Short mmCIF file of C-alpha atoms in Angstrom, two decimals:
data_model
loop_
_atom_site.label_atom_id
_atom_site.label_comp_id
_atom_site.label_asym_id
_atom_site.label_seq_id
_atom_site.Cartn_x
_atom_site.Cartn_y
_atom_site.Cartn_z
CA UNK Y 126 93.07 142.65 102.36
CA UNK Y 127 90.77 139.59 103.30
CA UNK Y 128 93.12 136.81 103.99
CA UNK Y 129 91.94 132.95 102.84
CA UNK Y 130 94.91 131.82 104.73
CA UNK Y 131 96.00 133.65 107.90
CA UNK Y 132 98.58 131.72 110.44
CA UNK Y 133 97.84 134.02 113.22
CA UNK Y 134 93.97 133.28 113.29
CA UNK Y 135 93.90 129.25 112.08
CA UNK Y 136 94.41 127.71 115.28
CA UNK Y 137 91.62 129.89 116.83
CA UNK Y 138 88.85 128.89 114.46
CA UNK Y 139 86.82 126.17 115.79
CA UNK Y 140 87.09 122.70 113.96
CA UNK Y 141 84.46 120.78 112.45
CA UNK Y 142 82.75 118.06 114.91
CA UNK Y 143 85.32 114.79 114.59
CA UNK Y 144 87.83 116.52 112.31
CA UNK Y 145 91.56 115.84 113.06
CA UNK Y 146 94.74 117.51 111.92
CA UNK Y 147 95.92 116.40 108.01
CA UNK Y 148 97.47 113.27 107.67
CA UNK Y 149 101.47 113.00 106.90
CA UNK Y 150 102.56 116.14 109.30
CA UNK Y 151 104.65 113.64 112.11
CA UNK Y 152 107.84 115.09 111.62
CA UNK Y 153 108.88 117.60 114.13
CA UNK Y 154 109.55 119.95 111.70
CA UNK Y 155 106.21 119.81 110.14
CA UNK Y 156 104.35 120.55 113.41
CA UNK Y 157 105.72 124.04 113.38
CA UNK Y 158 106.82 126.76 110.61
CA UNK Y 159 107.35 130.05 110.90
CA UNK Y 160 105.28 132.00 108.21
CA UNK Y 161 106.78 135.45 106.86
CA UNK Y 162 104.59 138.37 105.38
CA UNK Y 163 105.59 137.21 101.76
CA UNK Y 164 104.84 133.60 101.93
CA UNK Y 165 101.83 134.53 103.56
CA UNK Y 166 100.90 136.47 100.47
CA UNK Y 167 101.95 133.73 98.35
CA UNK Y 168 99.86 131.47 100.08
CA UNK Y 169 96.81 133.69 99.56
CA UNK Y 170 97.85 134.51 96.06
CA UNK Y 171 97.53 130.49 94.94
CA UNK Y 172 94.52 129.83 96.88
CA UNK Y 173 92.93 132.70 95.30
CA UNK Y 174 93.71 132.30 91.59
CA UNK Y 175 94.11 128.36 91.80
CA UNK Y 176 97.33 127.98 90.53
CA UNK Y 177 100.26 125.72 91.79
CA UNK Y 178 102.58 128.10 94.48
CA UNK Y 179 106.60 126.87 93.06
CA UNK Y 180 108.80 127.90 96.17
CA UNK Y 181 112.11 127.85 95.49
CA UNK Y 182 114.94 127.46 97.49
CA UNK Y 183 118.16 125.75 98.52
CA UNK Y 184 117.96 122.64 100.40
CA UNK Y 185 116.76 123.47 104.61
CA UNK Y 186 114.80 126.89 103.68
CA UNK Y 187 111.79 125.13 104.87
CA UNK Y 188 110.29 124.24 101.11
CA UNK Y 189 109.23 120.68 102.10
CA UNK Y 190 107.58 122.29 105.22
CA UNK Y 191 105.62 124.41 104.05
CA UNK Y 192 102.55 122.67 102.38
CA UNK Y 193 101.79 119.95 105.63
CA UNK Y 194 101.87 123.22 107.48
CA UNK Y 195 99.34 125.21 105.42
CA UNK Y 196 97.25 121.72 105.43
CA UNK Y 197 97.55 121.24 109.13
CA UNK Y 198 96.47 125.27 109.91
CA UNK Y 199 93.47 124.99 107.90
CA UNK Y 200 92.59 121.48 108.61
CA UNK Y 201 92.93 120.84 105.08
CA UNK Y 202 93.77 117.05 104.00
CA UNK Y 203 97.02 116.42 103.16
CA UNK Y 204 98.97 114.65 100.39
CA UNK Y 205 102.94 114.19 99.21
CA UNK Y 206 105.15 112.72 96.99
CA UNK Y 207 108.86 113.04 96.52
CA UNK Y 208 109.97 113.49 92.66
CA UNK Y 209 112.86 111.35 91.32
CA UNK Y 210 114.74 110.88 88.48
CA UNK Y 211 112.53 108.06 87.82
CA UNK Y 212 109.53 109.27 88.36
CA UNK Y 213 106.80 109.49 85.29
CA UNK Y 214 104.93 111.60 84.13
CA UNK Y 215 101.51 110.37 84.67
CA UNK Y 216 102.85 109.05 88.37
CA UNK Y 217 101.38 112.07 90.55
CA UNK Y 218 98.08 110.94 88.68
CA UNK Y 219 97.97 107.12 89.06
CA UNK Y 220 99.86 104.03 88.23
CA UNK Y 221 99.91 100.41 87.15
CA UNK Y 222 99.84 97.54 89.16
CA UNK Y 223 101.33 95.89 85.83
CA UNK Y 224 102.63 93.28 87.96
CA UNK Y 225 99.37 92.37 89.39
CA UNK Y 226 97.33 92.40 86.12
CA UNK Y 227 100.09 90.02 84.32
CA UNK Y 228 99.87 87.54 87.54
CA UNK Y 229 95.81 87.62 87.30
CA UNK Y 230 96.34 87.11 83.17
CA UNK Y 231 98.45 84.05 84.22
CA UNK Y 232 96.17 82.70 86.50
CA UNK Y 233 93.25 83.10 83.97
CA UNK Y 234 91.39 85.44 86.68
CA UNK Y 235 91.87 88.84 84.23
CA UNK Y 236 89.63 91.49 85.75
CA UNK Y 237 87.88 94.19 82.92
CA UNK Y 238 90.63 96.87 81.79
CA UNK Y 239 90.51 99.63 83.62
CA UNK Y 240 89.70 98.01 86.85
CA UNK Y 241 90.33 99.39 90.51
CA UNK Y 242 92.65 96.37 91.16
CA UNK Y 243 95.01 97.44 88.40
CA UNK Y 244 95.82 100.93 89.28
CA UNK Y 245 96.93 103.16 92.54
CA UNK Y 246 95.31 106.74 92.61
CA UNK Y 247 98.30 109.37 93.00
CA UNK Y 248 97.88 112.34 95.09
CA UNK Y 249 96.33 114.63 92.87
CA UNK Y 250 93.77 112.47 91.60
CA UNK Y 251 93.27 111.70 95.30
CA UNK Y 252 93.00 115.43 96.07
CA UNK Y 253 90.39 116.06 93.06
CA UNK Y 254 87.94 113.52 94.21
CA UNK Y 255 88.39 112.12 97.89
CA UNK Y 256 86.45 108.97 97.34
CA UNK Y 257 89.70 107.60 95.92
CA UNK Y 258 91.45 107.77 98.83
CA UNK Y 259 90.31 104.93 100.82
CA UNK Y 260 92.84 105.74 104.13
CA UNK Y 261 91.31 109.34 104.72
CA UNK Y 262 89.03 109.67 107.46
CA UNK Y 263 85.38 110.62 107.19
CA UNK Y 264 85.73 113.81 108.86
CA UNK Y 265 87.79 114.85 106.03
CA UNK Y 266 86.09 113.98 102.87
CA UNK Y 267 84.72 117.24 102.36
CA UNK Y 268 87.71 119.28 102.83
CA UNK Y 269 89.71 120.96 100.15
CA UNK Y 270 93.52 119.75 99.82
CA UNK Y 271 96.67 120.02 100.19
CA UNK Y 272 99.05 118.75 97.58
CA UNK Y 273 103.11 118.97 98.04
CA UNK Y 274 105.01 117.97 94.77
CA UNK Y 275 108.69 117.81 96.27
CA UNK Y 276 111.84 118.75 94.46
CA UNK Y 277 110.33 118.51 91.25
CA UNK Y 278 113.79 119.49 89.65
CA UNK Y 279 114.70 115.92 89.83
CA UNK Y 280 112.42 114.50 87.10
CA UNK Y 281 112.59 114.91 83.44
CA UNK Y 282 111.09 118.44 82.07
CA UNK Y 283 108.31 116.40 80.39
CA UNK Y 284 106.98 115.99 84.07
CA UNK Y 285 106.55 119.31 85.11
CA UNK Y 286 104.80 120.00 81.96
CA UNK Y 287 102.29 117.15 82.59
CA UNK Y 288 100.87 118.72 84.97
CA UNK Y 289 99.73 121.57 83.17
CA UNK Y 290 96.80 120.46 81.42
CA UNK Y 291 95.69 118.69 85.14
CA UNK Y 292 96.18 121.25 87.23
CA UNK Y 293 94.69 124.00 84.71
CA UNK Y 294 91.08 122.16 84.09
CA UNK Y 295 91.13 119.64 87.06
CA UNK Y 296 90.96 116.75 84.88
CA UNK Y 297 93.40 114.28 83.14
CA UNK Y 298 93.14 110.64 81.23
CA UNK Y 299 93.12 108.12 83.77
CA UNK Y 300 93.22 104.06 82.88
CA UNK Y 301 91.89 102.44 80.36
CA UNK Y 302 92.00 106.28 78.46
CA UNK Y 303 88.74 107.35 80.82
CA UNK Y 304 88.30 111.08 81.66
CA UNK Y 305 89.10 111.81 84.84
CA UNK Y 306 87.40 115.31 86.03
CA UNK Y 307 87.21 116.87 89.80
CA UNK Y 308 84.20 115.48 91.74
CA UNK Y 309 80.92 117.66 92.29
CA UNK Y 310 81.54 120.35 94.96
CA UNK Y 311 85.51 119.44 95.54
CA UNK Y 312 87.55 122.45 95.18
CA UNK Y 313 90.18 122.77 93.71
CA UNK Y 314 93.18 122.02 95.73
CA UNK Y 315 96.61 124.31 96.89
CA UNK Y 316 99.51 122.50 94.87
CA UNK Y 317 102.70 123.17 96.17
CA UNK Y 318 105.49 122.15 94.24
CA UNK Y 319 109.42 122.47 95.04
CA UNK Y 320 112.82 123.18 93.46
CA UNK Y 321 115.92 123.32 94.06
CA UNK Y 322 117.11 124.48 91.37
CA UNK Y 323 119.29 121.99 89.66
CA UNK Y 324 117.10 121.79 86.85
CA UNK Y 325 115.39 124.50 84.61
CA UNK Y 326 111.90 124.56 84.38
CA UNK Y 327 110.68 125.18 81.30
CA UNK Y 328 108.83 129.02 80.98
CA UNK Y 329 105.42 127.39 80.19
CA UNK Y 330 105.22 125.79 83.37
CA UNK Y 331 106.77 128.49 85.57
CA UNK Y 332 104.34 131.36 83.64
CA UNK Y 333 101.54 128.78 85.48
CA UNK Y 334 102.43 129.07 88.92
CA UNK Y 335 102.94 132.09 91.35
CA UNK Y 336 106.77 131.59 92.10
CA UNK Y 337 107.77 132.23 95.87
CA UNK Y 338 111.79 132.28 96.23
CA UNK Y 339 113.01 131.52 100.58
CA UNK Y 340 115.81 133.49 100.87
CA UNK Y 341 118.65 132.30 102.96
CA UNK Y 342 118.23 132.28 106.76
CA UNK Y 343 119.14 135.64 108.59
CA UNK Y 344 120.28 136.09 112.26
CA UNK Y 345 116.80 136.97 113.77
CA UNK Y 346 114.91 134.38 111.63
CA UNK Y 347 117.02 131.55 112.96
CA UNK Y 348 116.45 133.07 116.82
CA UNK Y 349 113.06 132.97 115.80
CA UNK Y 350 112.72 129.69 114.46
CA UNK Y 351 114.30 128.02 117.53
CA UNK Y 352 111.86 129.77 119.57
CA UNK Y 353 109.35 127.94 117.98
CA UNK Y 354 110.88 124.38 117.57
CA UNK Y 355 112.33 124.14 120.96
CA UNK Y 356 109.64 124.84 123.16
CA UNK Y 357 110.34 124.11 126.50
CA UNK Y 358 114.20 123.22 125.96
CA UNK Y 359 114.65 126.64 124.12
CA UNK Y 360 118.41 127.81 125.53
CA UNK Y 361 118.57 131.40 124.56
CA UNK Y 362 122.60 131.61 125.43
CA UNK Y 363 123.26 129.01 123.48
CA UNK Y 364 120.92 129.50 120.68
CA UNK Y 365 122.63 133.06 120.33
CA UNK Y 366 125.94 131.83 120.35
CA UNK Y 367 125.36 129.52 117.51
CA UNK Y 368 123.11 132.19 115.50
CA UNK Y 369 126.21 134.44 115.49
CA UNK Y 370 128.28 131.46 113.99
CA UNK Y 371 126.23 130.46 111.44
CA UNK Y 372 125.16 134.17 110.06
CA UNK Y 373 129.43 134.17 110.19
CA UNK Y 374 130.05 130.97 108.64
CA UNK Y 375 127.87 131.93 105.93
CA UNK Y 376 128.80 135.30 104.88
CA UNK Y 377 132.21 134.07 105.39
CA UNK Y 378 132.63 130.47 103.38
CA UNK Y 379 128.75 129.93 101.97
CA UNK Y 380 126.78 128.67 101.12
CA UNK Y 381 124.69 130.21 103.43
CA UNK Y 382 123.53 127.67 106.74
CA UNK Y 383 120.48 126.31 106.51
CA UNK Y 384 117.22 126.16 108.82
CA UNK Y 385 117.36 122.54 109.03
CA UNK Y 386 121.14 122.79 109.81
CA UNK Y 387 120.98 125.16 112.43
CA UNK Y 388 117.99 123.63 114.56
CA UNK Y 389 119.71 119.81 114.01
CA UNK Y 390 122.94 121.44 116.06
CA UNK Y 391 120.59 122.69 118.84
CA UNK Y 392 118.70 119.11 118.95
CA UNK Y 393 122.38 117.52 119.26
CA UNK Y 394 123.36 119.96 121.80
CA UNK Y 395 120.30 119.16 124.01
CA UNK Y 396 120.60 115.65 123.93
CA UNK Y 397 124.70 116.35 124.61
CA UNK Y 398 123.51 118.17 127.23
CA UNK Y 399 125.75 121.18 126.07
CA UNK Y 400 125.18 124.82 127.13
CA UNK Y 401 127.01 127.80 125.87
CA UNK Y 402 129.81 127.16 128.66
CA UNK Y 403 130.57 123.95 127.02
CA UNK Y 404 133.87 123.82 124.43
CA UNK Y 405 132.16 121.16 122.36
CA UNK Y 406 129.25 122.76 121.04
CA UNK Y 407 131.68 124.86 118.08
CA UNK Y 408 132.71 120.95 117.33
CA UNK Y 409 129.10 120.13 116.90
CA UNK Y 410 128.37 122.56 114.98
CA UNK Y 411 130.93 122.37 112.95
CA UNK Y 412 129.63 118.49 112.10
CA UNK Y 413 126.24 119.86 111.47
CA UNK Y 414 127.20 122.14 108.62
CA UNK Y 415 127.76 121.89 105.16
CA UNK Y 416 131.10 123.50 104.61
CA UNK Y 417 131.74 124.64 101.07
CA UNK Y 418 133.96 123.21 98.93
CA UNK Y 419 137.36 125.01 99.25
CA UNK Y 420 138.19 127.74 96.57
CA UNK Y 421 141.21 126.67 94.65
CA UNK Y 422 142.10 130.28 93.33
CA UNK Y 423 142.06 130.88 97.43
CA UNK Y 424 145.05 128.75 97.88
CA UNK Y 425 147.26 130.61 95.19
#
């Protein structure tokens, strides 16, 4: 199968002359992710049919990391924005500066409707045309994109289904009720929206994207992650001791650990300056996790 997207061969492909990695991938956990055969396929799957990839998951699989990873392997440019219960629907395509337009109408020094000064490009307009994003550097103009739509379970059902219309022709009605279409040559960019799950999406939307679910964490997957993450302070006694107590704690109370848990009890017990012979490192962990919420019916 050709791959568009292949983790093992990205970093050895030569970069274009004064490129540099995406923009918005400083987090720690963003600099690293380990990719598994089916998000791999996933991956290729959206890139190849140009529809949105909707990973679900519960909170620390990894969703969020996923998308600045995929941008930063492929030297793709990069864009985000976190969903809310506020959030609108036409928000991931632009806003107002309402505030700004009613102080110039005060002042008498009313620009035309429809003017730059009047309206922010979100990130998918910005990812359709790169001339509206102003911060991006040269080098990256010409690359494709990378667009993360995080936990879009949070907004209002008429967002999701927004999008479709944008994301199916690669154009949408911008300010001042102009067509907005993707610029010449721009193609058209890997959308990667998240859920959680707290919200039904409605089967419109879902029949548009290719749905990739992250299981819970196993055993080897967490030794394998900390591999990764810890580099040089990797402590493989340690790390095992705490893999065996979170694959426990999860079977036993769930929900199941997360990632995110897991690796923020190793960074604690580095900077502790615990090992495996230390007592405290069961009362760190036991800080670090989410315990669930005692069973009533248990207590009977």
């Amino acid at each position: 199968m050709i791959k568009l997207f292949d983790p093992a061969e990205e970093p050895d492909r030569p970069a274009p002359d004064g490129l540099t990695p995406a923009r918005g991938t400083d987090r720690l956990d963003e600099q690293v992710y380990l990719f598994d055969d089916p998000t791999v396929l996933a991956v290729n799957v959206a890139l190849a049919s140009g529809r949105p990839l909707l990973v679900l998951g519960p909170p620390g699989s990894g969703k969020s990391a996923l998308a600045p990873n995929v941008a930063r392997l492929m030297r793709f440019r990069y864009y985000a924005e976190v969903v809310t219960a506020r959030t609108e629907p036409h928000d991931l395509l632009w806003r107002e500066e309402a505030f700004r337009q009613l102080n110039d109408a005060t002042r008498g020094t009313l620009q035309d409707p429809g003017s730059r000064a009047y309206f922010r490009p979100g990130p998918l307009w910005k990812a359709l045309d790169p001339a509206m994003d102003e911060e991006s550097p040269a080098a990256l103009r010409d690359r494709p994109a990378v667009v993360l739509i995080d936990e879009i379970d949070k907004a209002d059902p008429d967002v999701p289904d927004a999008l479709l219309d944008p994301l199916n022709n690669l154009r949408f009605t911008g300010p001042d009720r102009r067509t907005v279409t993707a610029a010449e040559d721009t193609r058209a960019p890997l959308v990667v929206i998240t859920s959680n799950e707290e919200r039904e999406l409605s089967s419109a939307f879902l029949r548009r994207c290719i749905l990739l679910r992250l299981r819970p964490p196993g055993r080897e997957h967490l030794l394998k992650v900390a591999q990764l993450h810890m580099g040089d302070a990797y402590d493989e006694a340690l790390t095992l001791e705490l893999a065996d107590l979170f694959a426990y704690e999860s079977v036993a109370a769930g929900p199941a650990a997360s990632t995110a848990e897991f690796l923020d009890t190793l960074r604690a017990c580095r900077h502790l300056e615990l090992t495996a012979e230390s007592p405290e490192w069961r009362a760190v962990a036991g800080l670090a996790m989410v315990k669930a919420s005692p069973d009533p019916a248990a207590s009977v």
